[in-house]
Amino acid sequence: MGVQRKTKTGEQILAAFGDSKEALSAKMLLSRIEQRVNKTTVYRMLDKLEDDGVVHSFSGDGNVKYYARCHACSDTMHLHSHPHFQCVSCDKVRCLDFEVPLTTPLNLQVTESQILLKGHCEHCSS
Amino acid sequence: MGVQRKTKTGEQILAAFGDSKEALSAKMLLSRIEQRVNKTTVYRMLDKLEDDGVVHSFSGDGNVKYYARCHACSDTMHLHSHPHFQCVSCDKVRCLDFEVPLTTPLNLQVTESQILLKGHCEHCSS
DNA sequence: TTGATTAACGCAACTAAGTTGCATTAAATT
DNA sequence: AATTTAATGCAACTTAGTTGCGTTAATCAA
Ligand SMILES: [Zn+2]
Ligand SMILES: [Zn+2]
Ligand SMILES: [Zn+2]
Ligand SMILES: [Zn+2]
C-alpha cells in the first residue's frame, strides 16, 4: 500500500525532488533533508511513493538504486520506458525525455527495459 | 594488470562460461565451480579477466554484477554495446546479439550505454 | 632439479546498500 | 480528548563486494 498520511518525511522527499528530472539515491536524499530522518524511514517512504506512481526507480552505477519523480504515472499505471543518464564526472543522474525504440527478438517476451547512458553532462564536458 | 599465470581458478571460471552467451554472477560462478574456491579469489580473477577483455560486466537486477564472455574484445579494445536480457522467471541472464541504435541529445557526451531487458525467456513463456 | 621471485590465493575483517522486527510516536478519525 | 494504526527510530541483520596480510604455488633462471 502507498502513502496514507501526510508526514514531514514525505514532504521533504518530494521537496528534494522538486519538479526536476534529477534522480536521487536514498543516501543523497538523506543528506539533502534538513530534518534528521532515519534511513529506514526514507527507504520505506520511497517504496510507498513508488507504489503510488509518484516516483520510479532504476539501478544506477555502483549498484545503487536511484529514484526520480514520475510525470505520467499513477498507482494503477506506470509508464517510464525512458532512458537515464549518469555523468561520470559529477555523478548526477537524471531522466531523459525521449523514448528508445527497441526491436526485441521474437522468442523473448520483454516486459521492462532499463537503459542507462553514461558520459559527461553539459556542465562537465571539456 | 590482467591474468599473468595459468591457475585452476582461471580455468574453472572460463569453463563455467564455456562458449555460451550466458551471464553469471560471482555467486553463481562459486556454486558452479567444483573445486573449493574463495569468493575473494573469484572476484579478483573476474577483475583480471575483465582487464584482459576476456569477460565484460554489467549490472543486472537486484544490484548484482554479472559477467559474460567477450567475443570481440582484447585488453586494448573493449566493444560491447549490446543489450542484456534477464528472465524474471528463471533468473537467467544473457547477452543479446543485436545493437540498439541510440540517438542521444547533443549536449551530452555519451561514452557508455547499459541496456537491460527484462521479461520471460523462451523457456518460461506460457 | 633446485631455489628465488612474486602472482595468485585463503582468510578474516570490513564497507555500503538495503531490509526486518519491534517498540514508540504521531497523523487522522470519532 | 480518546482511539486507531500509519509512520517512525533504532538496533540488528543480510548480501554484494572490497581490503590487508600472511601463505601457497606458478614461472623462470641458476
Ligand atoms: Zn556532470
Ligand atoms: Zn526516469
Ligand atoms: Zn526463463
Ligand atoms: Zn554481454
Short mmCIF file of C-alpha atoms (C1' of nucleotides) in Angstrom, two decimals, chain A residues 4-11 35-37 41 45, chain C residues 23-29, chain D residues 2-10:
data_model
loop_
_atom_site.label_atom_id
_atom_site.label_comp_id
_atom_site.label_asym_id
_atom_site.label_seq_id
_atom_site.Cartn_x
_atom_site.Cartn_y
_atom_site.Cartn_z
CA GLN A 4 -1.72 7.17 3.71
CA ARG A 5 -0.77 10.09 5.89
CA LYS A 6 0.82 13.44 5.30
CA THR A 7 4.18 13.44 7.07
CA LYS A 8 7.24 15.65 7.24
CA THR A 9 9.43 12.96 5.68
CA GLY A 10 7.12 12.65 2.70
CA GLU A 11 7.00 16.41 2.22
CA GLN A 35 15.25 17.48 9.47
CA ARG A 36 17.02 14.48 10.95
CA VAL A 37 15.42 11.37 9.46
CA THR A 41 12.16 5.83 7.08
CA MET A 45 8.70 6.26 2.18
"C1'" DA C 23 8.61 -0.77 20.48
"C1'" DT C 24 7.30 4.21 20.21
"C1'" DT C 25 5.30 8.38 18.11
"C1'" DA C 26 2.06 10.99 15.87
"C1'" DA C 27 -1.48 11.64 11.98
"C1'" DA C 28 -6.31 11.02 11.22
"C1'" DT C 29 -10.87 9.85 12.68
"C1'" DA D 2 -9.69 9.14 23.38
"C1'" DT D 3 -8.87 5.68 19.88
"C1'" DT D 4 -6.73 3.65 15.94
"C1'" DT D 5 -2.92 2.47 13.34
"C1'" DA D 6 0.36 4.52 9.77
"C1'" DA D 7 4.71 6.18 10.18
"C1'" DT D 8 8.98 6.41 12.67
"C1'" DG D 9 13.55 5.35 15.13
"C1'" DC D 10 16.64 2.12 16.47
#
